[in-house]
Amino acid sequence: MNEERGAATAVRPAEPPHPPDGGGRSVLEGAFALLGAVERAGEAGLTRLAAECGLPKTTTYRLLEQLVELGAVERSRKGYRMGSRIFRLGQGWQPYPGLRTAARAPARRLARLTGATVGLNVLREGQTLVLDWTPGDAAGALGRSLDAGVWPWFTAAGKVLVAGADPRLPLDPLTGSWHRQAGTIRDRGVAFDREEVAAGVCCVAVPVYGPNGAVLASLSAVTDPAHSLDRLAGAVRHAGRTIGAALRGR
């Protein structure tokens, strides 16, 4: 009898590590797919989100309601939107321990000194991701155009990061002159954007170096075309060096 019981136990099929979501993926994968779809849409209804993620509507509804209970998604007039819990969790992310803390005071000082809006940025998935904004006194209407937390890689803040990154990094578009431009950015330690991405928006950016000498982030100062970017560059460089020194414990 014991042998039979042991044999039955041995041939019992293993349970799947994750219950399926109805589309052949784990529940976790389905939930993250929905979060991504909500992020891209801003606000969207059940039918659109189900179609975009390739999930049955019943599964989509169940997952969305679970995300609502967790605060990751909120119900809205158009269906669903991103929840406040995702915002709070995102505020804790940084690519290197202590980076945001080290940058806080220098960024505020730079914004107060120059009137520019100061950003702390990293490169993720081929785009410039803004970790923190510090509005300057002269931001005015310009500040409203900086609400987005993600920009193309070819902003000044992104150029500094790409110039110091792996040359095999997949980016698009890369112009024929980029390699020469990247060399100039590395040599000068600064990148400029003179209304290349948005009309009326100019930017100066410098790299922020970590303890091992690698580029961890970029510090950018965004202003309008009336300001001298060359003059602004000196103040941004100083703030970037201050952040790097704080990360090295000096």
Coordinates of C-alpha atoms in Angstrom, one line a residue:
M1 CA 0.0 0.0 0.0
N2 CA 2.8 2.4 0.9
E3 CA 4.6 1.7 -2.4
E4 CA 1.4 2.4 -4.3
R5 CA 0.9 5.7 -2.5
G6 CA 4.5 6.6 -3.2
A7 CA 4.2 5.8 -6.9
A8 CA 1.0 7.9 -7.1
T9 CA 2.8 10.8 -5.5
A10 CA 5.7 10.5 -7.9
V11 CA 3.6 10.7 -11.0
R12 CA 1.3 13.5 -9.8
P13 CA 1.7 16.4 -12.4
A14 CA 3.4 19.5 -11.1
E15 CA 1.2 22.5 -10.7
P16 CA 2.0 25.6 -12.8
P17 CA 4.2 28.1 -10.9
H18 CA 1.7 30.9 -11.7
P19 CA -2.0 30.6 -12.4
P20 CA -2.8 31.6 -16.0
D21 CA -4.5 34.9 -16.8
G22 CA -6.5 33.4 -19.7
G23 CA -4.1 34.5 -22.4
G24 CA -1.3 32.0 -21.7
R25 CA 0.6 34.3 -19.4
S26 CA 0.9 34.4 -15.6
V27 CA -1.4 36.7 -13.6
L28 CA 1.6 38.9 -12.8
E29 CA 2.5 39.3 -16.5
G30 CA -1.1 40.2 -17.3
A31 CA -1.3 42.8 -14.5
F32 CA 1.9 44.4 -15.6
A33 CA 0.8 44.4 -19.2
L34 CA -2.4 46.2 -18.1
L35 CA -0.4 48.8 -16.1
G36 CA 1.7 49.5 -19.2
A37 CA -1.4 49.9 -21.3
V38 CA -3.0 52.3 -18.8
E39 CA 0.2 54.3 -18.6
R40 CA 0.4 54.7 -22.4
A41 CA -3.3 55.6 -22.7
G42 CA -3.5 57.9 -19.7
E43 CA -7.1 56.8 -19.3
A44 CA -8.9 54.0 -21.2
G45 CA -11.9 51.7 -21.0
L46 CA -12.1 48.0 -20.5
T47 CA -12.5 47.1 -24.2
R48 CA -9.5 49.1 -25.3
L49 CA -7.3 47.7 -22.6
A50 CA -8.3 44.1 -23.2
A51 CA -7.6 44.5 -26.9
E52 CA -4.3 46.1 -26.4
C53 CA -3.1 43.4 -24.0
G54 CA -4.6 40.5 -25.9
L55 CA -6.6 39.4 -22.9
P56 CA -10.3 38.3 -22.6
K57 CA -12.5 41.1 -21.3
T58 CA -13.5 39.0 -18.2
T59 CA -9.9 38.5 -17.3
T60 CA -9.1 42.1 -17.9
Y61 CA -11.9 43.3 -15.7
R62 CA -10.9 40.9 -12.9
L63 CA -7.2 42.1 -13.0
L64 CA -8.2 45.7 -13.2
E65 CA -10.5 45.5 -10.2
Q66 CA -7.7 43.8 -8.3
L67 CA -5.3 46.6 -9.2
V68 CA -8.0 49.1 -8.1
E69 CA -8.2 47.4 -4.7
L70 CA -4.4 47.7 -4.4
G71 CA -4.4 51.4 -5.4
A72 CA -2.3 50.7 -8.5
V73 CA -5.2 51.7 -10.8
E74 CA -8.1 54.1 -10.2
R75 CA -11.5 54.1 -11.9
S76 CA -12.1 57.2 -13.9
R77 CA -14.7 58.8 -16.2
K78 CA -13.2 57.1 -19.2
G79 CA -12.6 53.8 -17.5
Y80 CA -9.3 53.4 -15.7
R81 CA -6.2 55.5 -15.0
M82 CA -2.9 55.1 -13.1
G83 CA -3.3 55.0 -9.3
S84 CA -1.6 57.0 -6.6
R85 CA 0.2 53.9 -5.2
I86 CA 2.2 53.5 -8.4
F87 CA 3.2 57.2 -8.1
R88 CA 4.4 56.7 -4.5
L89 CA 6.3 53.6 -5.3
G90 CA 7.9 55.2 -8.3
Q91 CA 9.2 58.1 -6.2
G92 CA 11.4 55.7 -4.3
W93 CA 13.2 54.4 -7.4
Q94 CA 16.7 55.6 -8.3
P95 CA 19.5 54.0 -10.3
Y96 CA 22.1 54.4 -7.5
P97 CA 21.6 54.5 -3.7
G98 CA 21.6 58.1 -2.4
L99 CA 21.5 59.8 -5.8
R100 CA 18.3 61.7 -5.2
T101 CA 19.4 62.8 -1.7
A102 CA 22.8 63.9 -3.0
A103 CA 21.2 65.9 -5.8
R104 CA 18.4 67.6 -3.8
A105 CA 20.3 70.6 -2.3
P106 CA 22.6 71.3 -5.3
A107 CA 19.5 71.2 -7.6
R108 CA 17.6 73.7 -5.4
R109 CA 20.6 76.0 -5.2
L110 CA 21.1 75.9 -9.0
A111 CA 17.4 76.6 -9.6
R112 CA 17.5 79.5 -7.2
L113 CA 20.7 80.9 -8.6
T114 CA 19.8 80.7 -12.3
G115 CA 16.0 80.8 -12.3
A116 CA 16.1 77.7 -14.6
T117 CA 14.2 74.5 -14.0
V118 CA 16.6 71.8 -12.9
G119 CA 16.2 68.1 -13.8
L120 CA 17.9 65.0 -12.5
N121 CA 17.8 62.4 -15.4
V122 CA 18.7 58.9 -16.3
L123 CA 18.6 56.9 -19.5
R124 CA 16.1 54.0 -19.7
E125 CA 14.8 52.0 -22.6
G126 CA 16.3 54.5 -25.1
Q127 CA 14.5 57.5 -23.5
T128 CA 15.4 60.3 -21.0
L129 CA 13.6 59.6 -17.8
V130 CA 13.3 62.6 -15.4
L131 CA 13.8 61.5 -11.7
D132 CA 13.2 64.9 -10.2
W133 CA 12.3 68.5 -11.3
T134 CA 13.2 71.6 -9.4
P135 CA 11.3 74.6 -10.8
G136 CA 13.2 77.8 -11.0
D137 CA 11.8 81.3 -10.5
A138 CA 11.9 82.1 -14.2
A139 CA 10.1 78.9 -15.2
G140 CA 6.7 80.6 -15.8
A141 CA 4.9 79.2 -18.8
L142 CA 7.9 77.1 -19.6
G143 CA 7.3 75.0 -16.5
R144 CA 3.9 73.8 -17.8
S145 CA 5.7 72.2 -20.9
L146 CA 7.9 70.1 -18.6
D147 CA 5.2 68.0 -17.0
A148 CA 6.2 64.9 -18.9
G149 CA 8.6 62.6 -17.1
V150 CA 9.9 61.0 -20.2
W151 CA 11.6 62.7 -23.1
P152 CA 13.4 61.5 -26.3
W153 CA 17.0 60.4 -25.8
F154 CA 18.3 63.3 -27.9
T155 CA 17.5 66.0 -25.4
A156 CA 20.6 67.6 -23.9
A157 CA 20.1 65.5 -20.8
G158 CA 19.9 62.4 -22.9
K159 CA 22.8 63.2 -25.1
V160 CA 25.1 63.5 -22.1
L161 CA 24.0 60.0 -21.0
V162 CA 24.2 58.4 -24.4
A163 CA 27.6 59.9 -25.1
G164 CA 28.9 58.1 -22.0
A165 CA 27.0 54.9 -22.5
D166 CA 27.8 51.6 -24.3
P167 CA 28.2 52.5 -28.1
R168 CA 26.1 49.5 -29.0
L169 CA 23.1 50.9 -27.2
P170 CA 20.1 50.6 -29.5
L171 CA 18.8 54.0 -30.2
D172 CA 16.8 55.6 -33.0
P173 CA 17.3 57.9 -34.7
L174 CA 21.2 58.2 -34.8
T175 CA 22.4 60.7 -37.3
G176 CA 25.6 60.3 -39.2
S177 CA 27.2 63.1 -37.3
W178 CA 26.3 61.6 -33.8
H179 CA 29.6 59.9 -33.1
R180 CA 31.5 63.2 -33.7
Q181 CA 29.0 65.0 -31.6
A182 CA 29.3 62.4 -28.8
G183 CA 33.0 62.9 -28.8
T184 CA 32.6 66.6 -28.4
I185 CA 30.2 66.1 -25.5
R186 CA 32.6 63.8 -23.7
D187 CA 35.5 66.2 -24.2
R188 CA 33.6 69.3 -23.1
G189 CA 31.6 67.5 -20.4
V190 CA 28.4 69.3 -21.4
A191 CA 25.6 69.1 -24.0
F192 CA 23.2 71.7 -25.3
D193 CA 19.7 71.7 -26.7
R194 CA 18.7 74.9 -28.5
E195 CA 15.0 74.4 -29.2
E196 CA 15.8 71.0 -30.9
V197 CA 13.1 69.1 -29.1
A198 CA 10.5 71.8 -28.3
A199 CA 10.1 75.4 -29.5
G200 CA 11.0 77.9 -26.8
V201 CA 12.8 75.3 -24.7
C202 CA 16.6 75.3 -24.3
C203 CA 18.7 73.1 -22.1
V204 CA 22.2 72.6 -20.7
A205 CA 23.1 69.2 -19.2
V206 CA 26.2 67.7 -17.6
P207 CA 27.0 64.2 -16.5
V208 CA 26.9 63.1 -12.8
Y209 CA 29.6 60.6 -12.0
G210 CA 29.4 57.9 -9.4
P211 CA 32.2 56.7 -7.0
N212 CA 33.6 54.3 -9.7
G213 CA 33.8 57.1 -12.3
A214 CA 30.8 55.8 -14.3
V215 CA 28.1 58.2 -15.5
L216 CA 25.1 57.6 -13.2
A217 CA 22.8 60.4 -14.3
S218 CA 22.7 63.8 -15.9
L219 CA 21.9 67.2 -14.4
S220 CA 20.0 69.6 -16.7
A221 CA 19.0 73.2 -16.5
V222 CA 16.0 74.1 -18.8
T223 CA 15.4 77.7 -19.7
D224 CA 14.1 79.9 -22.6
P225 CA 16.1 81.1 -25.7
A226 CA 16.7 84.5 -24.1
H227 CA 19.3 83.1 -21.6
S228 CA 22.9 82.4 -22.5
L229 CA 23.4 78.6 -22.4
D230 CA 27.2 79.0 -22.4
R231 CA 27.0 81.2 -19.2
L232 CA 24.6 78.8 -17.6
A233 CA 26.8 75.8 -18.3
G234 CA 29.4 76.9 -15.7
A235 CA 26.8 76.8 -12.9
V236 CA 25.4 73.4 -14.0
R237 CA 28.9 71.9 -14.1
H238 CA 29.6 73.1 -10.6
A239 CA 26.3 71.6 -9.3
G240 CA 27.1 68.3 -11.1
R241 CA 30.5 68.1 -9.5
T242 CA 29.0 68.8 -6.1
I243 CA 26.5 65.9 -6.5
G244 CA 29.4 63.6 -7.6
A245 CA 31.5 64.6 -4.5
A246 CA 28.5 63.9 -2.2
L247 CA 28.1 60.4 -3.7
R248 CA 31.8 59.8 -3.1
G249 CA 31.4 60.9 0.5
R250 CA 33.5 64.0 0.2

